[in-house]
Amino acid sequence: MYRKNIKWIAAVLAAVLVTGGAATIHAGTVATEKPMAGINLSLDKYSDAVLAEQEKEETAEKNMEVTAEQVSVKNTSTTVSKETTDSSDKKTTKKKDSHLKLNLKYDRLGVADVDSYLNVRNKPGESAKVIGKMTKHSGCNIYTINKGWAKIVSGKVKGYVKASYLAKDHEAEELAKKIANLRISVNTETLNVRYLPSTDAGIYDQISEEDEYDIYKKNLTKRWLKNYIAKHCKKSDLKNINTGKMYNNLKNWMCISIDNEKAFVSKDFVKVTFNLDRAVSLKSSGIASKTSSDNSSSSNLSSMVNYAMQFLGNPYVWGGTSLTNGTDCSGFVMRIYEHFGYSLPRTSAAQAGATRTVSSGDVRPGDLFFYGSGGVSHVAMYIGNGQIIHASNPRTGIKISSAYYRTPIKIGRVIS
């Protein structure tokens, strides 16, 4: 996993370990890299300003909540909930609150200044093999620039990109201020995601340590949650929940985005960072591998995956079916298969019903992964090496993820 291969991570961040609703900065995440002159100071000031504004808004919300019910945020219960699926005891240590900082430690920061994606090649030159792709606004560390080619490292990908497509130095620093995102990664192998911020709430999904997830709201308030429940929940959703306990324990929870959906996780088992996107590796993706004894079928699947990759970084539009101007998840796979002469239904649920179930041990490129809670609501296409390509959400558009970034409901096959 890219975040474990620390010495190769270009987008090195100030990792913030959140335990029991508190946070602390882990300085010197990568001791072998020198900070780019000026970048830490200016980005720290920027992120502090952003967080100060967030805290001001959240304080205003909290002050409004001290009503006749006498709900005091300062005296909130600090009960630690065990949300992991691992049955072993995991003790957490509470840390003193501290500001999150956008502390991007690059020798020289580069940001992909493209509309869709930028190819990363194993050697400088247009004819060199493509080993990875940097989607729009992905970050990298620039080692050298020679004859128009930049030697870079981004995530697990180390190679060469056209230097003219990178924002560099001060320009990259200013761009990073606008595009870095607040995200979580999971500290355990799997983590239960809940419909509401309570261990009494139903399990919405399970997410894995193999991916990162956008934070929709980091600090929950009673007023915000009441509005959320009024818009998104039925009375039956609260049937087995001690609402008083839930409202008193909000500081131990946050709301995250999974694709275009919202759910809740305990802060005790996640790590929070400001970061940039990183390049995705294609080196071992299985795109060019033979996946069947039927050579024509194998070639077709390989071509299908390569075709889908052309649209990496293109926009997500709910209800859309255009691979260039915007599509949702089911529109994306429908159009990919349509290009190769296969007809699929329009919605992800209908597509799940129209495909033959295969096991995870038999999965091959071109198979469809279906996700959801209580029913299929999202679909992606497998590209090999444990990866999928899918139209995820309006922020990321068409992207590559771990196939098990959330628990699939079904793996379906169209081409026998």
GROMACS .gro file of C-alpha atoms in nm:
model
  416
    1MET     CA    1   0.000   0.000   0.000
    2TYR     CA    2   0.127   0.344  -0.099
    3ARG     CA    3   0.116   0.501   0.244
    4LYS     CA    4   0.329   0.219   0.388
    5ASN     CA    5   0.601   0.272   0.128
    6ILE     CA    6   0.704   0.590   0.301
    7LYS     CA    7   1.036   0.649   0.134
    8TRP     CA    8   0.871   0.667  -0.208
    9ILE     CA    9   0.574   0.882  -0.114
   10ALA     CA   10   0.594   1.214  -0.293
   11ALA     CA   11   0.290   1.369  -0.135
   12VAL     CA   12   0.435   1.360   0.214
   13LEU     CA   13   0.193   1.508   0.460
   14ALA     CA   14   0.161   1.605   0.821
   15ALA     CA   15  -0.005   1.289   0.945
   16VAL     CA   16  -0.260   1.353   1.210
   17LEU     CA   17  -0.362   1.064   1.434
   18VAL     CA   18  -0.713   1.111   1.564
   19THR     CA   19  -0.792   0.928   1.889
   20GLY     CA   20  -1.104   0.985   2.093
   21GLY     CA   21  -1.182   1.300   1.897
   22ALA     CA   22  -0.841   1.458   1.963
   23ALA     CA   23  -0.556   1.515   1.722
   24THR     CA   24  -0.180   1.556   1.724
   25ILE     CA   25   0.076   1.630   1.457
   26HIS     CA   26   0.343   1.371   1.385
   27ALA     CA   27   0.644   1.577   1.285
   28GLY     CA   28   0.916   1.445   1.056
   29THR     CA   29   0.698   1.198   0.871
   30VAL     CA   30   0.981   1.133   0.627
   31ALA     CA   31   1.318   1.220   0.766
   32THR     CA   32   1.497   1.162   0.436
   33GLU     CA   33   1.322   1.446   0.252
   34LYS     CA   34   1.406   1.813   0.293
   35PRO     CA   35   1.118   2.061   0.298
   36MET     CA   36   1.092   2.284  -0.004
   37ALA     CA   37   1.198   2.633   0.097
   38GLY     CA   38   0.897   2.841   0.198
   39ILE     CA   39   0.631   2.581   0.125
   40ASN     CA   40   0.575   2.457   0.479
   41LEU     CA   41   0.542   2.805   0.626
   42SER     CA   42   0.300   2.943   0.369
   43LEU     CA   43   0.083   2.633   0.348
   44ASP     CA   44   0.075   2.602   0.727
   45LYS     CA   45  -0.051   2.961   0.750
   46TYR     CA   46  -0.309   2.888   0.483
   47SER     CA   47  -0.439   2.572   0.651
   48ASP     CA   48  -0.444   2.740   0.991
   49ALA     CA   49  -0.657   3.018   0.842
   50VAL     CA   50  -0.896   2.767   0.686
   51LEU     CA   51  -0.925   2.572   1.008
   52ALA     CA   52  -0.974   2.888   1.212
   53GLU     CA   53  -1.268   2.976   0.988
   54GLN     CA   54  -1.408   2.623   1.027
   55GLU     CA   55  -1.371   2.642   1.403
   56LYS     CA   56  -1.545   2.980   1.410
   57GLU     CA   57  -1.844   2.836   1.223
   58GLU     CA   58  -1.851   2.525   1.441
   59THR     CA   59  -1.830   2.733   1.760
   60ALA     CA   60  -2.126   2.939   1.642
   61GLU     CA   61  -2.323   2.620   1.582
   62LYS     CA   62  -2.230   2.483   1.923
   63ASN     CA   63  -2.333   2.805   2.101
   64MET     CA   64  -2.672   2.785   1.936
   65GLU     CA   65  -2.714   2.431   2.064
   66VAL     CA   66  -2.698   2.513   2.435
   67THR     CA   67  -3.076   2.535   2.459
   68ALA     CA   68  -3.337   2.414   2.703
   69GLU     CA   69  -3.201   2.063   2.661
   70GLN     CA   70  -2.874   2.183   2.819
   71VAL     CA   71  -2.648   1.991   2.584
   72SER     CA   72  -2.294   2.100   2.672
   73VAL     CA   73  -2.029   2.027   2.411
   74LYS     CA   74  -1.750   2.089   2.661
   75ASN     CA   75  -1.880   1.812   2.885
   76THR     CA   76  -1.939   1.564   2.607
   77SER     CA   77  -1.892   1.200   2.696
   78THR     CA   78  -1.568   1.045   2.571
   79THR     CA   79  -1.683   0.685   2.547
   80VAL     CA   80  -1.459   0.497   2.303
   81SER     CA   81  -1.649   0.274   2.061
   82LYS     CA   82  -1.491  -0.033   1.911
   83GLU     CA   83  -1.579  -0.005   1.545
   84THR     CA   84  -1.333  -0.248   1.388
   85THR     CA   85  -1.430  -0.592   1.272
   86ASP     CA   86  -1.123  -0.733   1.443
   87SER     CA   87  -1.227  -0.898   1.771
   88SER     CA   88  -0.897  -0.829   1.946
   89ASP     CA   89  -0.879  -0.543   2.197
   90LYS     CA   90  -0.728  -0.222   2.060
   91LYS     CA   91  -0.635   0.041   2.316
   92THR     CA   92  -0.627   0.401   2.208
   93THR     CA   93  -0.431   0.685   2.362
   94LYS     CA   94  -0.586   1.028   2.382
   95LYS     CA   95  -0.373   1.310   2.252
   96LYS     CA   96  -0.386   1.682   2.313
   97ASP     CA   97  -0.577   1.878   2.048
   98SER     CA   98  -0.363   2.048   1.786
   99HIS     CA   99  -0.416   2.221   1.453
  100LEU     CA  100  -0.401   2.015   1.137
  101LYS     CA  101  -0.139   2.152   0.902
  102LEU     CA  102  -0.100   2.118   0.528
  103ASN     CA  103   0.270   2.034   0.560
  104LEU     CA  104   0.369   1.910   0.214
  105LYS     CA  105   0.736   1.820   0.240
  106TYR     CA  106   0.872   1.815  -0.113
  107ASP     CA  107   1.219   1.900  -0.231
  108ARG     CA  108   1.040   2.053  -0.529
  109LEU     CA  109   0.665   2.039  -0.561
  110GLY     CA  110   0.495   1.966  -0.890
  111VAL     CA  111   0.120   1.955  -0.958
  112ALA     CA  112  -0.035   1.802  -1.270
  113ASP     CA  113  -0.187   2.100  -1.450
  114VAL     CA  114  -0.406   1.904  -1.693
  115ASP     CA  115  -0.776   1.861  -1.760
  116SER     CA  116  -0.783   1.482  -1.733
  117TYR     CA  117  -0.456   1.295  -1.672
  118LEU     CA  118  -0.082   1.303  -1.733
  119ASN     CA  119   0.107   0.989  -1.840
  120VAL     CA  120   0.404   0.880  -1.630
  121ARG     CA  121   0.661   0.690  -1.840
  122ASN     CA  122   0.949   0.463  -1.744
  123LYS     CA  123   1.192   0.671  -1.953
  124PRO     CA  124   1.188   1.025  -2.094
  125GLY     CA  125   1.027   1.021  -2.439
  126GLU     CA  126   0.687   0.992  -2.603
  127SER     CA  127   0.753   0.632  -2.709
  128ALA     CA  128   0.849   0.512  -2.357
  129LYS     CA  129   0.620   0.274  -2.171
  130VAL     CA  130   0.338   0.429  -1.964
  131ILE     CA  131   0.374   0.301  -1.606
  132GLY     CA  132   0.132   0.533  -1.429
  133LYS     CA  133  -0.107   0.823  -1.458
  134MET     CA  134  -0.135   1.148  -1.265
  135THR     CA  135  -0.492   1.273  -1.267
  136LYS     CA  136  -0.573   1.643  -1.265
  137HIS     CA  137  -0.405   1.825  -0.973
  138SER     CA  138  -0.211   1.521  -0.848
  139GLY     CA  139   0.105   1.613  -0.658
  140CYS     CA  140   0.458   1.488  -0.715
  141ASN     CA  141   0.817   1.550  -0.611
  142ILE     CA  142   1.034   1.676  -0.897
  143TYR     CA  143   1.387   1.539  -0.891
  144THR     CA  144   1.526   1.690  -1.211
  145ILE     CA  145   1.409   1.848  -1.536
  146ASN     CA  146   1.609   1.773  -1.851
  147LYS     CA  147   1.520   1.841  -2.212
  148GLY     CA  148   1.154   1.898  -2.131
  149TRP     CA  149   1.108   1.585  -1.917
  150ALA     CA  150   1.071   1.588  -1.540
  151LYS     CA  151   1.186   1.292  -1.330
  152ILE     CA  152   0.925   1.259  -1.056
  153VAL     CA  153   0.788   1.038  -0.781
  154SER     CA  154   0.421   1.043  -0.687
  155GLY     CA  155   0.280   0.782  -0.451
  156LYS     CA  156   0.419   0.447  -0.561
  157VAL     CA  157   0.499   0.572  -0.912
  158LYS     CA  158   0.848   0.683  -1.008
  159GLY     CA  159   0.914   0.790  -1.366
  160TYR     CA  160   0.907   1.075  -1.618
  161VAL     CA  161   0.640   1.326  -1.727
  162LYS     CA  162   0.634   1.614  -1.971
  163ALA     CA  163   0.753   1.909  -1.761
  164SER     CA  164   0.533   2.154  -1.949
  165TYR     CA  165   0.225   1.989  -1.795
  166LEU     CA  166   0.341   2.046  -1.437
  167ALA     CA  167   0.280   2.352  -1.225
  168LYS     CA  168   0.609   2.407  -1.043
  169ASP     CA  169   0.760   2.597  -0.752
  170HIS     CA  170   0.556   2.900  -0.638
  171GLU     CA  171   0.279   2.828  -0.889
  172ALA     CA  172   0.247   2.473  -0.756
  173GLU     CA  173   0.249   2.598  -0.398
  174GLU     CA  174  -0.035   2.841  -0.463
  175LEU     CA  175  -0.232   2.572  -0.647
  176ALA     CA  176  -0.183   2.327  -0.361
  177LYS     CA  177  -0.348   2.571  -0.122
  178LYS     CA  178  -0.667   2.555  -0.330
  179ILE     CA  179  -0.686   2.185  -0.406
  180ALA     CA  180  -0.553   1.990  -0.106
  181ASN     CA  181  -0.828   1.793   0.063
  182LEU     CA  182  -0.907   1.679   0.416
  183ARG     CA  183  -0.923   1.299   0.413
  184ILE     CA  184  -0.906   0.992   0.632
  185SER     CA  185  -0.722   0.665   0.607
  186VAL     CA  186  -0.813   0.363   0.818
  187ASN     CA  187  -0.580   0.239   1.094
  188THR     CA  188  -0.721  -0.114   1.088
  189GLU     CA  189  -0.769  -0.375   0.816
  190THR     CA  190  -1.141  -0.298   0.791
  191LEU     CA  191  -1.365  -0.045   0.961
  192ASN     CA  192  -1.741  -0.044   1.008
  193VAL     CA  193  -1.913   0.262   0.860
  194ARG     CA  194  -2.248   0.349   1.023
  195TYR     CA  195  -2.570   0.508   0.901
  196LEU     CA  196  -2.554   0.742   1.202
  197PRO     CA  197  -2.279   0.831   1.453
  198SER     CA  198  -2.349   0.555   1.703
  199THR     CA  199  -2.245   0.193   1.753
  200ASP     CA  200  -2.619   0.122   1.789
  201ALA     CA  201  -2.676   0.238   1.431
  202GLY     CA  202  -2.681  -0.010   1.145
  203ILE     CA  203  -2.362  -0.086   0.953
  204TYR     CA  204  -2.370   0.104   0.626
  205ASP     CA  205  -2.057  -0.054   0.478
  206GLN     CA  206  -1.703  -0.166   0.557
  207ILE     CA  207  -1.406   0.031   0.429
  208SER     CA  208  -1.043  -0.081   0.410
  209GLU     CA  209  -0.697   0.050   0.485
  210GLU     CA  210  -0.614   0.034   0.113
  211ASP     CA  211  -0.769   0.368   0.021
  212GLU     CA  212  -0.843   0.721   0.143
  213TYR     CA  213  -1.185   0.879   0.191
  214ASP     CA  214  -1.298   1.241   0.176
  215ILE     CA  215  -1.428   1.400   0.494
  216TYR     CA  216  -1.769   1.558   0.452
  217LYS     CA  217  -1.785   1.704   0.806
  218LYS     CA  218  -1.507   1.654   1.058
  219ASN     CA  219  -1.665   1.804   1.371
  220LEU     CA  220  -2.029   1.708   1.416
  221THR     CA  221  -2.276   1.924   1.607
  222LYS     CA  222  -2.622   1.844   1.738
  223ARG     CA  223  -2.785   2.107   1.520
  224TRP     CA  224  -2.615   1.976   1.205
  225LEU     CA  225  -2.699   1.613   1.285
  226LYS     CA  226  -3.066   1.693   1.354
  227ASN     CA  227  -3.089   1.856   1.012
  228TYR     CA  228  -2.911   1.558   0.854
  229ILE     CA  229  -3.153   1.312   1.018
  230ALA     CA  230  -3.455   1.517   0.909
  231LYS     CA  231  -3.336   1.505   0.546
  232HIS     CA  232  -3.192   1.154   0.519
  233CYS     CA  233  -3.346   0.926   0.784
  234LYS     CA  234  -3.677   0.761   0.865
  235LYS     CA  235  -3.810   0.714   1.218
  236SER     CA  236  -3.729   0.344   1.195
  237ASP     CA  237  -3.360   0.431   1.149
  238LEU     CA  238  -3.355   0.565   1.507
  239LYS     CA  239  -3.548   0.275   1.659
  240ASN     CA  240  -3.259   0.104   1.841
  241ILE     CA  241  -3.046   0.414   1.900
  242ASN     CA  242  -3.006   0.592   2.232
  243THR     CA  243  -3.027   0.940   2.079
  244GLY     CA  244  -2.926   1.118   2.399
  245LYS     CA  245  -2.606   0.915   2.418
  246MET     CA  246  -2.546   0.968   2.046
  247TYR     CA  247  -2.575   1.347   2.068
  248ASN     CA  248  -2.348   1.355   2.375
  249ASN     CA  249  -2.077   1.156   2.198
  250LEU     CA  250  -2.057   1.342   1.868
  251LYS     CA  251  -1.697   1.456   1.915
  252ASN     CA  252  -1.585   1.095   1.865
  253TRP     CA  253  -1.742   1.071   1.519
  254MET     CA  254  -1.720   1.229   1.174
  255CYS     CA  255  -1.913   1.214   0.848
  256ILE     CA  256  -1.728   1.092   0.537
  257SER     CA  257  -1.805   1.063   0.167
  258ILE     CA  258  -1.794   0.722   0.001
  259ASP     CA  259  -1.829   0.781  -0.372
  260ASN     CA  260  -2.135   1.010  -0.380
  261GLU     CA  261  -2.280   0.884  -0.051
  262LYS     CA  262  -2.248   0.991   0.316
  263ALA     CA  263  -2.185   0.778   0.625
  264PHE     CA  264  -2.024   0.797   0.970
  265VAL     CA  265  -1.702   0.658   1.121
  266SER     CA  266  -1.549   0.659   1.467
  267LYS     CA  267  -1.248   0.890   1.495
  268ASP     CA  268  -1.070   0.635   1.715
  269PHE     CA  269  -0.959   0.424   1.420
  270VAL     CA  270  -0.878   0.675   1.146
  271LYS     CA  271  -0.594   0.908   1.059
  272VAL     CA  272  -0.671   1.255   0.922
  273THR     CA  273  -0.451   1.444   0.676
  274PHE     CA  274  -0.459   1.732   0.430
  275ASN     CA  275  -0.315   1.599   0.107
  276LEU     CA  276  -0.299   1.601  -0.269
  277ASP     CA  277  -0.396   1.316  -0.498
  278ARG     CA  278  -0.111   1.091  -0.609
  279ALA     CA  279  -0.033   0.903  -0.928
  280VAL     CA  280  -0.182   0.558  -0.983
  281SER     CA  281   0.041   0.273  -1.095
  282LEU     CA  282  -0.029   0.074  -1.411
  283LYS     CA  283   0.289  -0.136  -1.392
  284SER     CA  284   0.120  -0.452  -1.269
  285SER     CA  285  -0.241  -0.373  -1.350
  286GLY     CA  286  -0.293  -0.683  -1.563
  287ILE     CA  287  -0.407  -0.469  -1.855
  288ALA     CA  288  -0.182  -0.645  -2.101
  289SER     CA  289  -0.200  -0.992  -1.943
  290LYS     CA  290  -0.386  -1.287  -2.088
  291THR     CA  291  -0.689  -1.349  -1.871
  292SER     CA  292  -0.838  -1.651  -2.044
  293SER     CA  293  -0.752  -1.947  -2.264
  294ASP     CA  294  -0.976  -1.783  -2.522
  295ASN     CA  295  -0.732  -1.544  -2.690
  296SER     CA  296  -1.003  -1.336  -2.860
  297SER     CA  297  -1.187  -1.290  -2.530
  298SER     CA  298  -0.862  -1.203  -2.355
  299SER     CA  299  -0.770  -0.950  -2.621
  300ASN     CA  300  -1.115  -0.796  -2.601
  301LEU     CA  301  -1.090  -0.754  -2.223
  302SER     CA  302  -0.744  -0.600  -2.251
  303SER     CA  303  -0.868  -0.356  -2.515
  304MET     CA  304  -1.171  -0.273  -2.302
  305VAL     CA  305  -0.959  -0.184  -2.000
  306ASN     CA  306  -0.721   0.024  -2.211
  307TYR     CA  307  -1.018   0.205  -2.364
  308ALA     CA  308  -1.166   0.281  -2.020
  309MET     CA  309  -0.834   0.422  -1.903
  310GLN     CA  310  -0.850   0.691  -2.170
  311PHE     CA  311  -1.126   0.863  -1.974
  312LEU     CA  312  -0.944   0.873  -1.640
  313GLY     CA  313  -0.996   1.213  -1.476
  314ASN     CA  314  -1.302   1.304  -1.682
  315PRO     CA  315  -1.598   1.450  -1.489
  316TYR     CA  316  -1.864   1.273  -1.286
  317VAL     CA  317  -2.220   1.389  -1.355
  318TRP     CA  318  -2.515   1.225  -1.182
  319GLY     CA  319  -2.744   1.081  -1.450
  320GLY     CA  320  -2.483   1.144  -1.720
  321THR     CA  321  -2.367   0.895  -1.983
  322SER     CA  322  -2.099   1.092  -2.169
  323LEU     CA  323  -1.746   0.955  -2.125
  324THR     CA  324  -1.602   1.296  -2.207
  325ASN     CA  325  -1.853   1.552  -2.077
  326GLY     CA  326  -1.972   1.369  -1.766
  327THR     CA  327  -2.112   1.036  -1.658
  328ASP     CA  328  -2.220   0.856  -1.343
  329CYS     CA  329  -2.094   0.511  -1.239
  330SER     CA  330  -2.343   0.299  -1.434
  331GLY     CA  331  -2.331   0.527  -1.737
  332PHE     CA  332  -1.954   0.482  -1.743
  333VAL     CA  333  -1.951   0.100  -1.756
  334MET     CA  334  -2.252   0.096  -1.989
  335ARG     CA  335  -2.070   0.313  -2.244
  336ILE     CA  336  -1.744   0.114  -2.213
  337TYR     CA  337  -1.921  -0.214  -2.286
  338GLU     CA  338  -2.136  -0.053  -2.554
  339HIS     CA  339  -1.819   0.049  -2.741
  340PHE     CA  340  -1.729  -0.320  -2.769
  341GLY     CA  341  -2.073  -0.435  -2.878
  342TYR     CA  342  -2.225  -0.539  -2.544
  343SER     CA  343  -2.554  -0.400  -2.414
  344LEU     CA  344  -2.597  -0.331  -2.043
  345PRO     CA  345  -2.895  -0.184  -1.853
  346ARG     CA  346  -2.878   0.180  -1.744
  347THR     CA  347  -2.864   0.152  -1.364
  348SER     CA  348  -2.608  -0.021  -1.141
  349ALA     CA  349  -2.879  -0.236  -0.975
  350ALA     CA  350  -3.007  -0.354  -1.313
  351GLN     CA  351  -2.653  -0.421  -1.431
  352ALA     CA  352  -2.594  -0.638  -1.126
  353GLY     CA  353  -2.899  -0.841  -1.217
  354ALA     CA  354  -2.781  -0.881  -1.576
  355THR     CA  355  -2.436  -1.023  -1.493
  356ARG     CA  356  -2.320  -1.368  -1.388
  357THR     CA  357  -2.178  -1.385  -1.035
  358VAL     CA  358  -1.810  -1.482  -1.002
  359SER     CA  359  -1.597  -1.526  -0.691
  360SER     CA  360  -1.321  -1.288  -0.586
  361GLY     CA  361  -1.071  -1.569  -0.652
  362ASP     CA  362  -1.185  -1.592  -1.015
  363VAL     CA  363  -1.201  -1.220  -1.089
  364ARG     CA  364  -1.044  -1.090  -1.410
  365PRO     CA  365  -1.014  -0.753  -1.588
  366GLY     CA  366  -1.345  -0.639  -1.730
  367ASP     CA  367  -1.555  -0.785  -1.447
  368LEU     CA  368  -1.790  -0.548  -1.269
  369PHE     CA  369  -1.776  -0.477  -0.895
  370PHE     CA  370  -2.105  -0.374  -0.736
  371TYR     CA  371  -2.128  -0.183  -0.408
  372GLY     CA  372  -2.399  -0.043  -0.183
  373SER     CA  373  -2.584  -0.075   0.144
  374GLY     CA  374  -2.902  -0.280   0.145
  375GLY     CA  375  -2.888  -0.285  -0.234
  376VAL     CA  376  -2.659  -0.201  -0.525
  377SER     CA  377  -2.597   0.173  -0.569
  378HIS     CA  378  -2.250   0.186  -0.728
  379VAL     CA  379  -2.059  -0.005  -0.997
  380ALA     CA  380  -1.696  -0.014  -1.112
  381MET     CA  381  -1.490  -0.210  -1.365
  382TYR     CA  382  -1.199  -0.429  -1.258
  383ILE     CA  383  -0.868  -0.355  -1.436
  384GLY     CA  384  -0.642  -0.610  -1.264
  385ASN     CA  385  -0.389  -0.596  -0.979
  386GLY     CA  386  -0.665  -0.544  -0.721
  387GLN     CA  387  -0.777  -0.217  -0.887
  388ILE     CA  388  -1.098  -0.081  -1.036
  389ILE     CA  389  -1.180   0.218  -1.253
  390HIS     CA  390  -1.506   0.400  -1.185
  391ALA     CA  391  -1.692   0.730  -1.200
  392SER     CA  392  -1.678   0.797  -0.828
  393ASN     CA  393  -1.805   1.145  -0.736
  394PRO     CA  394  -1.808   1.508  -0.856
  395ARG     CA  395  -1.474   1.590  -0.689
  396THR     CA  396  -1.263   1.307  -0.830
  397GLY     CA  397  -1.452   1.218  -1.147
  398ILE     CA  398  -1.339   0.896  -1.315
  399LYS     CA  399  -1.066   0.746  -1.099
  400ILE     CA  400  -0.878   0.429  -1.003
  401SER     CA  401  -0.930   0.276  -0.659
  402SER     CA  402  -0.857  -0.045  -0.473
  403ALA     CA  403  -1.124  -0.299  -0.567
  404TYR     CA  404  -1.191  -0.348  -0.195
  405TYR     CA  405  -1.197   0.017  -0.089
  406ARG     CA  406  -1.543  -0.082   0.030
  407THR     CA  407  -1.703  -0.425   0.053
  408PRO     CA  408  -1.848  -0.539  -0.282
  409ILE     CA  409  -2.200  -0.681  -0.278
  410LYS     CA  410  -2.138  -0.873  -0.599
  411ILE     CA  411  -1.875  -0.931  -0.867
  412GLY     CA  412  -2.044  -0.977  -1.205
  413ARG     CA  413  -1.920  -1.100  -1.543
  414VAL     CA  414  -2.054  -0.995  -1.881
  415ILE     CA  415  -1.807  -1.163  -2.118
  416SER     CA  416  -1.786  -1.539  -2.061
   0.00000   0.00000   0.00000
